[in-house]
Short mmCIF file of C-alpha atoms in Angstrom, two decimals:
data_model
loop_
_atom_site.label_atom_id
_atom_site.label_comp_id
_atom_site.label_asym_id
_atom_site.label_seq_id
_atom_site.Cartn_x
_atom_site.Cartn_y
_atom_site.Cartn_z
CA UNK A 1 104.87 114.62 108.94
CA UNK A 2 106.28 111.38 107.60
CA UNK A 3 104.44 108.05 107.13
CA UNK A 4 101.03 109.77 106.74
CA UNK A 5 100.49 109.34 102.98
CA UNK A 6 97.15 107.74 102.17
CA UNK A 7 97.55 104.26 100.59
CA UNK A 8 95.10 103.91 97.83
CA UNK A 9 94.79 102.41 94.30
CA UNK A 10 95.85 105.78 92.83
CA UNK A 11 98.76 106.00 95.25
CA UNK A 12 99.81 102.44 96.10
CA UNK A 13 102.72 101.47 98.31
CA UNK A 14 105.28 98.66 98.02
CA UNK A 15 106.38 95.54 100.05
CA UNK A 16 109.58 93.80 99.34
CA UNK A 17 110.51 90.60 101.15
CA UNK A 18 114.15 89.47 101.29
CA UNK A 19 114.55 85.81 102.03
CA UNK A 20 117.67 84.09 103.20
CA UNK A 21 117.97 80.84 101.22
CA UNK A 22 121.43 79.91 102.39
CA UNK A 23 122.57 76.39 103.18
CA UNK A 24 122.47 77.15 106.97
CA UNK A 25 118.62 77.54 106.63
CA UNK A 26 118.66 73.65 106.42
CA UNK A 27 119.35 73.64 110.14
CA UNK A 28 116.54 73.19 112.63
CA UNK A 29 114.89 76.25 114.02
CA UNK A 30 115.33 77.34 117.58
CA UNK A 31 111.65 76.73 118.44
CA UNK A 32 111.34 74.35 121.41
CA UNK A 33 108.38 72.44 120.15
CA UNK A 34 109.72 71.92 116.64
CA UNK A 35 112.61 70.35 114.81
CA UNK A 36 111.47 71.91 111.54
CA UNK A 37 114.16 73.44 109.33
CA UNK A 38 114.48 77.20 109.30
CA UNK A 39 114.00 77.19 105.52
CA UNK A 40 110.53 75.60 106.13
CA UNK A 41 109.77 78.29 108.82
CA UNK A 42 110.73 81.08 106.37
CA UNK A 43 108.68 79.61 103.57
CA UNK A 44 105.69 79.54 106.00
CA UNK A 45 106.45 83.06 107.16
CA UNK A 46 106.62 84.61 103.70
CA UNK A 47 103.54 82.73 102.43
CA UNK A 48 101.66 83.88 105.53
CA UNK A 49 102.81 87.47 105.00
CA UNK A 50 101.70 87.49 101.42
CA UNK A 51 98.41 85.79 102.32
CA UNK A 52 97.76 88.39 105.01
CA UNK A 53 98.56 91.26 102.62
CA UNK A 54 96.26 89.89 99.98
CA UNK A 55 93.43 89.37 102.47
CA UNK A 56 93.90 92.87 103.80
CA UNK A 57 93.38 94.29 100.36
CA UNK A 58 90.47 91.95 99.49
CA UNK A 59 87.01 93.43 99.12
CA UNK A 60 83.66 92.09 98.04
CA UNK A 61 84.44 92.80 94.33
CA UNK A 62 88.01 91.47 94.33
CA UNK A 63 91.48 92.61 95.50
CA UNK A 64 92.24 96.32 95.47
CA UNK A 65 95.75 97.17 94.40
CA UNK A 66 96.80 99.12 97.45
CA UNK A 67 100.26 97.38 97.26
CA UNK A 68 102.76 95.90 94.90
CA UNK A 69 104.96 93.19 96.36
CA UNK A 70 108.01 91.29 95.45
CA UNK A 71 110.13 88.42 96.95
CA UNK A 72 113.88 88.43 96.49
CA UNK A 73 115.74 85.31 97.53
CA UNK A 74 119.40 85.23 98.49
CA UNK A 75 121.52 82.06 98.72
CA UNK A 76 123.37 80.46 95.82
CA UNK A 77 122.20 83.50 93.87
CA UNK A 78 120.26 86.68 94.39
CA UNK A 79 116.94 87.23 92.51
CA UNK A 80 113.21 87.11 92.27
CA UNK A 81 111.90 84.07 94.20
CA UNK A 82 108.19 83.77 93.41
CA UNK A 83 107.26 80.24 92.30
CA UNK A 84 104.59 79.50 89.70
CA UNK A 85 103.23 81.95 87.21
CA UNK A 86 104.92 85.03 88.85
CA UNK A 87 108.43 83.41 88.63
CA UNK A 88 110.99 85.95 87.57
CA UNK A 89 108.91 89.00 88.47
CA UNK A 90 110.57 91.50 90.87
CA UNK A 91 107.21 93.22 91.75
CA UNK A 92 103.62 92.32 91.06
CA UNK A 93 100.38 93.97 91.98
CA UNK A 94 98.62 92.45 95.02
CA UNK A 95 95.65 91.42 92.82
CA UNK A 96 98.09 89.59 90.48
CA UNK A 97 99.64 87.86 93.50
CA UNK A 98 96.19 86.92 94.83
CA UNK A 99 95.29 85.29 91.52
CA UNK A 100 98.60 83.47 90.95
CA UNK A 101 99.73 81.35 93.88
CA UNK A 102 101.76 78.40 92.72
CA UNK A 103 99.32 76.13 94.55
CA UNK A 104 96.76 76.38 97.32
CA UNK A 105 97.16 73.85 100.16
CA UNK A 106 94.68 73.14 102.95
CA UNK A 107 95.75 73.39 106.61
CA UNK A 108 94.08 73.14 109.93
CA UNK A 109 93.90 75.93 112.49
CA UNK A 110 92.34 76.30 115.85
CA UNK A 111 89.64 78.93 116.08
CA UNK A 112 87.39 80.24 118.83
CA UNK A 113 83.88 78.77 118.37
CA UNK A 114 82.32 81.85 120.04
CA UNK A 115 80.92 79.82 122.90
CA UNK A 116 84.08 79.29 124.94
CA UNK A 117 85.35 76.35 122.94
CA UNK A 118 88.04 75.74 120.28
CA UNK A 119 87.29 74.28 116.90
CA UNK A 120 89.57 72.83 114.27
CA UNK A 121 88.97 74.68 110.97
CA UNK A 122 90.30 73.84 107.58
CA UNK A 123 91.73 76.85 105.84
CA UNK A 124 93.16 77.55 102.43
CA UNK A 125 96.98 78.21 102.53
CA UNK A 126 98.22 79.54 99.23
CA UNK A 127 101.92 79.00 98.34
CA UNK A 128 103.90 81.44 96.34
CA UNK A 129 107.30 80.51 97.69
CA UNK A 130 108.92 77.08 98.45
CA UNK A 131 111.72 76.38 100.93
CA UNK A 132 115.19 76.49 99.47
CA UNK A 133 118.60 76.14 101.38
CA UNK A 134 121.65 76.37 99.14
CA UNK A 135 124.87 78.39 99.11
CA UNK A 136 126.07 81.33 101.17
CA UNK A 137 124.20 84.32 102.67
CA UNK A 138 124.87 87.30 100.33
CA UNK A 139 122.83 89.75 102.35
CA UNK A 140 124.74 92.85 101.20
CA UNK A 141 124.02 91.99 97.64
CA UNK A 142 120.32 91.41 98.43
CA UNK A 143 120.03 94.74 100.24
CA UNK A 144 121.66 96.45 97.15
CA UNK A 145 119.21 94.66 94.86
CA UNK A 146 116.39 95.91 97.00
CA UNK A 147 117.71 99.43 96.81
CA UNK A 148 117.82 99.28 93.02
CA UNK A 149 114.23 97.96 92.86
CA UNK A 150 112.88 100.55 95.30
CA UNK A 151 114.74 103.44 93.79
CA UNK A 152 112.93 102.73 90.55
CA UNK A 153 109.55 102.34 92.53
CA UNK A 154 109.87 105.65 94.35
CA UNK A 155 110.94 107.54 91.22
CA UNK A 156 107.54 106.31 89.70
CA UNK A 157 105.58 106.81 92.89
CA UNK A 158 107.12 109.93 94.32
CA UNK A 159 104.35 110.55 96.97
CA UNK A 160 103.65 106.96 98.07
CA UNK A 161 103.65 105.66 101.55
CA UNK A 162 107.23 104.60 101.87
CA UNK A 163 108.09 101.04 100.82
CA UNK A 164 108.44 98.44 103.56
CA UNK A 165 111.20 95.82 103.28
CA UNK A 166 111.04 92.67 105.45
CA UNK A 167 114.28 90.73 105.51
CA UNK A 168 113.99 87.17 106.92
CA UNK A 169 117.28 85.56 107.86
CA UNK A 170 119.21 83.51 110.23
CA UNK A 171 121.55 86.45 110.56
CA UNK A 172 124.98 85.44 109.24
CA UNK A 173 125.92 87.54 106.18
CA UNK A 174 128.70 85.90 104.12
CA UNK A 175 129.49 88.86 101.79
CA UNK A 176 130.50 91.39 104.47
CA UNK A 177 128.93 93.76 107.01
CA UNK A 178 125.46 94.59 105.65
CA UNK A 179 125.14 97.79 107.77
CA UNK A 180 126.01 100.31 105.03
CA UNK A 181 123.86 98.52 102.40
CA UNK A 182 121.02 98.60 104.89
CA UNK A 183 121.52 102.35 105.54
CA UNK A 184 121.54 103.08 101.77
CA UNK A 185 118.31 101.12 101.38
CA UNK A 186 116.61 102.96 104.26
CA UNK A 187 117.60 106.18 102.62
CA UNK A 188 115.57 105.33 99.42
CA UNK A 189 112.67 107.68 100.18
CA UNK A 190 109.45 109.02 98.82
CA UNK A 191 108.11 112.49 99.79
CA UNK A 192 106.45 110.80 102.76
CA UNK A 193 109.61 109.34 104.34
CA UNK A 194 112.39 106.74 104.10
CA UNK A 195 112.05 103.06 103.30
CA UNK A 196 111.21 101.11 106.40
CA UNK A 197 113.52 98.07 106.86
CA UNK A 198 112.36 95.46 109.20
CA UNK A 199 114.28 92.32 110.13
CA UNK A 200 113.11 88.90 111.13
CA UNK A 201 115.78 86.78 112.77
CA UNK A 202 115.13 83.09 112.80
CA UNK A 203 117.78 81.35 114.82
CA UNK A 204 118.72 77.83 115.85
CA UNK A 205 119.35 79.42 119.24
CA UNK A 206 116.62 78.29 121.59
CA UNK A 207 116.05 81.76 123.18
CA UNK A 208 112.56 83.04 123.74
CA UNK A 209 110.95 85.18 121.08
CA UNK A 210 111.56 88.95 121.12
CA UNK A 211 109.36 91.47 119.34
CA UNK A 212 109.99 95.14 118.55
CA UNK A 213 112.74 95.67 121.14
CA UNK A 214 113.96 99.22 121.99
CA UNK A 215 117.60 98.35 122.71
CA UNK A 216 120.15 95.67 121.95
CA UNK A 217 120.28 94.73 125.66
CA UNK A 218 119.07 91.14 126.15
CA UNK A 219 119.39 90.13 122.44
CA UNK A 220 120.93 86.58 122.31
CA UNK A 221 123.87 87.11 119.87
CA UNK A 222 125.87 89.50 117.83
CA UNK A 223 123.83 88.68 114.66
CA UNK A 224 120.66 89.70 116.44
CA UNK A 225 122.38 92.93 117.60
CA UNK A 226 123.48 93.76 114.05
CA UNK A 227 119.98 93.12 112.60
CA UNK A 228 118.44 95.28 115.38
CA UNK A 229 120.75 98.09 114.46
CA UNK A 230 119.93 97.80 110.76
CA UNK A 231 116.13 97.92 111.50
CA UNK A 232 114.10 101.12 111.15
CA UNK A 233 112.35 102.68 114.09
CA UNK A 234 108.55 101.90 114.22
CA UNK A 235 106.75 105.07 112.90
CA UNK A 236 104.27 106.63 115.29
CA UNK A 237 101.26 105.27 113.54
CA UNK A 238 102.59 101.67 113.80
CA UNK A 239 103.42 102.28 117.48
CA UNK A 240 99.82 103.24 118.11
CA UNK A 241 98.52 100.19 116.20
CA UNK A 242 100.99 97.95 118.05
CA UNK A 243 99.84 99.29 121.43
CA UNK A 244 96.22 98.69 120.47
CA UNK A 245 97.24 95.01 119.93
CA UNK A 246 98.87 94.79 123.32
CA UNK A 247 102.52 95.15 122.36
CA UNK A 248 104.75 97.15 124.61
CA UNK A 249 106.47 99.57 122.31
CA UNK A 250 108.10 103.04 122.68
CA UNK A 251 109.59 105.62 120.37
CA UNK A 252 112.80 103.59 120.44
CA UNK A 253 111.18 100.33 119.29
CA UNK A 254 112.52 98.96 116.02
CA UNK A 255 111.05 96.69 113.37
CA UNK A 256 112.93 93.70 114.52
CA UNK A 257 111.77 90.37 115.80
CA UNK A 258 113.77 87.31 117.00
CA UNK A 259 112.40 83.78 116.60
CA UNK A 260 108.93 85.26 115.92
CA UNK A 261 106.87 86.21 112.80
CA UNK A 262 105.94 89.64 111.63
CA UNK A 263 102.38 89.10 110.48
CA UNK A 264 101.49 91.76 112.99
CA UNK A 265 103.03 94.42 110.74
CA UNK A 266 100.52 93.69 108.08
CA UNK A 267 97.75 94.33 110.67
CA UNK A 268 99.40 97.66 111.57
CA UNK A 269 99.06 98.93 107.98
CA UNK A 270 96.47 101.64 107.67
CA UNK A 271 94.12 101.28 104.62
CA UNK A 272 90.96 102.31 106.36
CA UNK A 273 88.80 101.63 109.47
CA UNK A 274 90.00 98.55 111.21
CA UNK A 275 87.52 97.52 113.93
CA UNK A 276 89.06 96.93 117.43
CA UNK A 277 87.08 93.59 117.57
CA UNK A 278 88.71 92.34 114.31
CA UNK A 279 91.75 90.52 115.52
CA UNK B 1 64.90 115.70 105.96
CA UNK B 2 67.92 116.03 103.70
CA UNK B 3 70.41 113.19 103.05
CA UNK B 4 73.85 113.83 101.50
CA UNK B 5 76.36 111.20 100.85
CA UNK B 6 79.59 110.62 99.03
CA UNK B 7 82.12 107.82 98.54
CA UNK B 8 85.72 108.23 99.55
CA UNK B 9 87.66 110.24 96.91
CA UNK B 10 89.14 107.85 94.46
CA UNK B 11 86.37 105.26 95.00
CA UNK B 12 83.37 104.58 92.74
CA UNK B 13 79.76 105.24 93.99
CA UNK B 14 79.16 101.46 94.14
CA UNK B 15 82.13 101.23 96.59
CA UNK B 16 80.36 103.50 99.08
CA UNK B 17 79.93 101.47 102.28
CA UNK B 18 77.85 103.77 104.48
CA UNK B 19 74.09 103.30 104.69
CA UNK B 20 71.22 105.41 105.87
CA UNK B 21 67.48 105.28 106.60
CA UNK B 22 65.10 106.49 105.38
CA UNK B 23 66.26 106.75 101.84
CA UNK B 24 64.13 109.87 101.26
CA UNK B 25 61.92 112.19 103.36
CA UNK B 26 58.35 111.09 103.88
CA UNK B 27 55.30 113.16 104.91
CA UNK B 28 53.53 109.98 106.12
CA UNK B 29 52.10 110.45 109.64
CA UNK B 30 53.66 107.93 111.98
CA UNK B 31 53.67 107.61 115.73
CA UNK B 32 57.49 107.00 115.88
CA UNK B 33 59.80 108.53 113.36
CA UNK B 34 63.04 106.57 112.97
CA UNK B 35 66.36 107.31 111.39
CA UNK B 36 69.48 105.30 111.10
CA UNK B 37 73.00 105.65 109.78
CA UNK B 38 75.59 102.91 109.53
CA UNK B 39 79.23 102.85 108.40
CA UNK B 40 80.78 99.69 107.03
CA UNK B 41 84.46 99.11 107.91
CA UNK B 42 86.87 99.33 105.00
CA UNK B 43 89.03 96.59 106.24
CA UNK B 44 86.32 93.93 106.02
CA UNK B 45 84.51 92.66 102.95
CA UNK B 46 80.74 92.90 102.32
CA UNK B 47 80.63 95.58 104.99
CA UNK B 48 78.44 97.79 102.76
CA UNK B 49 75.81 95.03 102.65
CA UNK B 50 75.99 94.64 106.39
CA UNK B 51 75.67 98.34 107.03
CA UNK B 52 72.64 98.48 104.72
CA UNK B 53 71.00 95.58 106.60
CA UNK B 54 71.72 97.24 110.00
CA UNK B 55 70.41 100.65 108.92
CA UNK B 56 67.24 99.21 107.29
CA UNK B 57 66.46 96.99 110.28
CA UNK B 58 67.02 99.82 112.71
CA UNK B 59 65.01 102.33 110.66
CA UNK B 60 62.08 99.85 110.56
CA UNK B 61 62.20 99.54 114.32
CA UNK B 62 63.56 95.92 114.36
CA UNK B 63 66.70 96.84 116.31
CA UNK B 64 66.00 98.68 119.57
CA UNK B 65 68.10 99.03 122.66
CA UNK B 66 66.03 96.52 124.49
CA UNK B 67 66.23 93.75 121.95
CA UNK B 68 69.56 94.71 120.45
CA UNK B 69 71.42 91.36 120.64
CA UNK B 70 68.40 89.19 119.72
CA UNK B 71 67.72 91.40 116.76
CA UNK B 72 71.25 90.82 115.30
CA UNK B 73 70.81 87.06 114.94
CA UNK B 74 68.46 87.06 111.97
CA UNK B 75 70.51 89.84 110.33
CA UNK B 76 73.63 87.79 110.68
CA UNK B 77 71.92 84.74 109.23
CA UNK B 78 70.60 86.81 106.33
CA UNK B 79 74.12 88.29 105.70
CA UNK B 80 75.71 84.81 105.56
CA UNK B 81 72.98 83.55 103.28
CA UNK B 82 73.54 86.53 100.91
CA UNK B 83 77.35 86.35 100.77
CA UNK B 84 77.27 82.54 100.48
CA UNK B 85 75.27 82.54 97.31
CA UNK B 86 78.17 82.46 94.94
CA UNK B 87 81.51 80.59 95.02
CA UNK B 88 84.42 82.93 95.99
CA UNK B 89 88.15 82.82 95.30
CA UNK B 90 90.45 81.71 98.18
CA UNK B 91 91.08 85.22 99.44
CA UNK B 92 87.48 86.28 99.56
CA UNK B 93 86.58 83.01 101.33
CA UNK B 94 89.26 83.56 103.99
CA UNK B 95 88.32 87.25 104.49
CA UNK B 96 84.66 86.20 104.96
CA UNK B 97 85.57 84.21 107.98
CA UNK B 98 86.37 87.47 109.80
CA UNK B 99 82.89 88.77 108.88
CA UNK B 100 81.76 92.29 108.11
CA UNK B 101 81.66 95.16 110.49
CA UNK B 102 79.73 98.36 110.75
CA UNK B 103 78.93 101.10 113.15
CA UNK B 104 75.23 101.87 113.76
CA UNK B 105 73.47 104.99 114.99
CA UNK B 106 69.71 104.79 115.52
CA UNK B 107 67.42 107.69 116.39
CA UNK B 108 63.71 107.64 117.16
CA UNK B 109 61.38 110.48 117.87
CA UNK B 110 57.99 110.06 119.52
CA UNK B 111 55.33 112.47 120.59
CA UNK B 112 54.36 111.99 124.27
CA UNK B 113 50.60 111.57 124.88
CA UNK B 114 50.74 113.16 128.31
CA UNK B 115 52.17 116.56 127.28
CA UNK B 116 52.64 116.52 123.55
CA UNK B 117 56.43 116.91 123.85
CA UNK B 118 58.72 115.12 121.50
CA UNK B 119 60.96 112.58 123.21
CA UNK B 120 63.99 111.26 121.36
CA UNK B 121 66.00 108.12 121.99
CA UNK B 122 69.31 107.24 120.39
CA UNK B 123 71.50 104.23 120.52
CA UNK B 124 74.95 103.81 118.97
CA UNK B 125 77.77 101.40 118.46
CA UNK B 126 80.95 102.92 116.99
CA UNK B 127 81.68 106.37 115.84
CA UNK B 128 78.69 107.51 113.74
CA UNK B 129 77.35 110.53 115.63
CA UNK B 130 74.22 112.42 116.44
CA UNK B 131 74.32 116.21 117.06
CA UNK B 132 71.36 118.27 118.26
CA UNK B 133 71.60 122.05 117.92
CA UNK B 134 69.14 124.36 119.66
CA UNK B 135 69.26 127.94 118.45
CA UNK B 136 73.02 128.30 118.01
CA UNK B 137 74.08 125.92 120.75
CA UNK B 138 75.22 122.33 120.46
CA UNK B 139 73.10 120.55 123.18
CA UNK B 140 73.84 116.87 122.34
CA UNK B 141 76.85 115.20 120.89
CA UNK B 142 76.47 111.48 121.00
CA UNK B 143 78.17 109.13 121.48
CA UNK B 144 81.52 110.96 120.88
CA UNK B 145 82.04 114.36 122.55
CA UNK B 146 85.51 115.47 121.26
CA UNK B 147 87.31 115.45 117.91
CA UNK B 148 90.37 113.92 119.48
CA UNK B 149 88.34 110.85 120.48
CA UNK B 150 88.04 109.58 116.90
CA UNK B 151 90.55 106.95 115.86
CA UNK B 152 90.81 104.32 113.18
CA UNK B 153 89.82 101.38 115.28
CA UNK B 154 86.32 101.79 116.77
CA UNK B 155 84.45 98.79 118.23
CA UNK B 156 81.85 97.88 115.63
CA UNK B 157 79.00 95.40 115.13
CA UNK B 158 80.12 92.22 113.44
CA UNK B 159 78.23 89.83 111.24
CA UNK B 160 80.08 87.04 113.18
CA UNK B 161 78.59 86.47 116.58
CA UNK B 162 81.97 85.45 118.22
CA UNK B 163 83.34 88.98 117.42
CA UNK B 164 80.47 90.69 119.33
CA UNK B 165 81.18 89.27 122.77
CA UNK B 166 82.17 92.71 124.16
CA UNK B 167 79.43 94.58 122.29
CA UNK B 168 77.36 95.05 125.44
CA UNK B 169 79.93 97.57 126.76
CA UNK B 170 80.18 99.25 123.34
CA UNK B 171 76.37 99.91 123.00
CA UNK B 172 75.66 103.52 124.08
CA UNK B 173 72.17 105.02 124.73
CA UNK B 174 71.03 108.52 125.23
CA UNK B 175 67.56 110.27 125.35
CA UNK B 176 66.02 113.56 125.82
CA UNK B 177 63.21 116.04 124.97
CA UNK B 178 63.27 117.98 121.80
CA UNK B 179 61.70 121.40 121.00
CA UNK B 180 60.33 122.93 117.85
CA UNK B 181 63.21 124.36 115.85
CA UNK B 182 65.80 121.83 117.14
CA UNK B 183 68.11 120.73 114.35
CA UNK B 184 69.33 117.10 114.16
CA UNK B 185 72.45 115.97 112.34
CA UNK B 186 73.44 112.30 111.93
CA UNK B 187 76.89 111.96 110.47
CA UNK B 188 79.47 109.24 109.81
CA UNK B 189 82.91 109.53 111.44
CA UNK B 190 84.91 111.71 109.05
CA UNK B 191 82.16 114.43 108.97
CA UNK B 192 81.42 114.05 112.63
CA UNK B 193 85.07 114.60 113.49
CA UNK B 194 85.07 117.70 111.22
CA UNK B 195 81.88 119.07 112.94
CA UNK B 196 83.43 118.61 116.43
CA UNK B 197 86.78 120.06 115.36
CA UNK B 198 85.03 123.16 113.91
CA UNK B 199 82.86 123.42 116.99
CA UNK B 200 85.87 123.21 119.25
CA UNK B 201 87.47 126.05 117.22
CA UNK B 202 84.42 128.22 118.06
CA UNK B 203 82.96 128.03 114.56
CA UNK B 204 79.33 127.08 113.84
CA UNK B 205 79.70 124.19 111.45
CA UNK B 206 75.87 123.95 111.45
CA UNK B 207 75.59 127.03 109.22
CA UNK B 208 77.77 125.29 106.58
CA UNK B 209 75.81 122.04 106.74
CA UNK B 210 72.38 123.87 106.80
CA UNK B 211 73.40 125.75 103.74
CA UNK B 212 74.43 122.50 101.97
CA UNK B 213 71.29 120.80 103.09
CA UNK B 214 68.98 123.63 102.01
CA UNK B 215 69.90 122.87 98.34
CA UNK B 216 69.77 119.14 98.87
CA UNK B 217 72.25 119.02 96.04
CA UNK B 218 74.77 116.14 95.82
CA UNK B 219 76.96 118.07 93.31
CA UNK B 220 77.38 121.08 95.61
CA UNK B 221 78.05 118.72 98.58
CA UNK B 222 80.60 116.96 96.48
CA UNK B 223 82.30 120.21 95.57
CA UNK B 224 82.47 121.41 99.11
CA UNK B 225 83.75 118.04 100.31
CA UNK B 226 86.51 118.02 97.66
CA UNK B 227 87.72 121.37 98.92
CA UNK B 228 87.73 120.17 102.59
CA UNK B 229 89.56 116.99 101.61
CA UNK B 230 92.12 118.88 99.54
CA UNK B 231 92.82 121.13 102.39
CA UNK B 232 93.17 118.07 104.67
CA UNK B 233 90.46 119.53 106.94
CA UNK B 234 88.43 116.33 106.64
CA UNK B 235 89.65 112.68 106.43
CA UNK B 236 89.21 111.04 103.11
CA UNK B 237 86.47 108.49 103.83
CA UNK B 238 82.89 107.62 102.76
CA UNK B 239 80.69 110.44 104.14
CA UNK B 240 76.99 110.56 105.09
CA UNK B 241 74.83 113.30 106.57
CA UNK B 242 71.17 113.18 107.54
CA UNK B 243 69.80 116.44 108.52
CA UNK B 244 66.28 117.60 109.61
CA UNK B 245 64.69 120.07 112.00
CA UNK B 246 61.72 119.67 114.19
CA UNK B 247 58.63 121.57 113.07
#
């Protein structure tokens, strides 16, 4: 059965993030409450994903290398997009990523105080990736670059849990139809299954967020429909984890979200017992 | 009493996050005999420490069903004091906010004054299980009754009070009378699931466990476990077994 390989330090898996850095990312996002640029939303999304991946792998003694991860930006050029000490690296171990954010900012978040109230809590927010918005949207080239990186990864980790690619974009590829490049990337496989390609569509369109849909019906534009078709089906174990978190998913649900983040996917990853009261 | 334990394959012994009480068999005469097994959750940090605290407190009679929630408070304070002793990097600090999580199974046996029978009481949160076998029959499987009921997201006891709001409904209790010759097995989830799966197939997993316990030999247990793991008959996880029989 596919997608059942154990993720461990001796059999790590791989995460690759593809980040749209095109000029159109300078436009405001579609979120009703915000006039923030999409590029800032993307930077926050990728930093939050990396932060959650690091925290997931953190244990008392340090960070366990269950994953290797990389960030590929595409805009005026296509290439590794880590800032700071990791600049230029295509993939780094998760412990290396944990130890090398470009900087650590402090932010405020609302938390449950356990007695029915809400508290403001200052939290550390590490930054590995800064907002960039320049040039076109060479999504096909980015997908091909990802295929090259992951072909090499799976040849060295033949039995790993298949790599997961999260592509964050506003949807408008400028170097052609990305469908066939996406299909080739998905076909990059370990013995445990094909690469999972998930897409996050951040749009200036003010439509309501959509998470893990099972059909194109109701998607707001042709770019969303294309990204939906490019996205992998959620494997059975992710469907189970998603249902436990209250998502309505089926065998047809795909790893696609519109104007929403994908931090939930990090929670769906299985590296051991995850208590139901840890949310 | 025999205790057998093993870390997940690929992990070091110091990374083992189950805990059990007592650490070794004792012939000391006591009115109430107590046993406890706890299983710290992999996805949280400092869960091994939390599991040890829970198992020790339960084994010493400080956590009982009737004072369960009040008894957690000093343990939670002690856990935070312990983990806060040294400065931590950003990721460890962030992870700490979620707290540690652990299952807990507590068992106490007490001889009744009125008729000399031995009464047992068990309490559990999570998927660490008690099995009682009389002759060749499984007479108690607590708190889980079927192999298919195990999953990767049990409700566990947290070191953070705000994450224990629904704990009341997760706390299970059971009691009964034991007879001489009854065999007791306390097992963390991977082994408990293996036990129930073999039992459901019509096999008698007790014979295998009794055989391993007779030797009280960690190396032999490790060899057997490696075979079961290689054959995918048991999930790769920390494993703990306490086994004793009533004289």
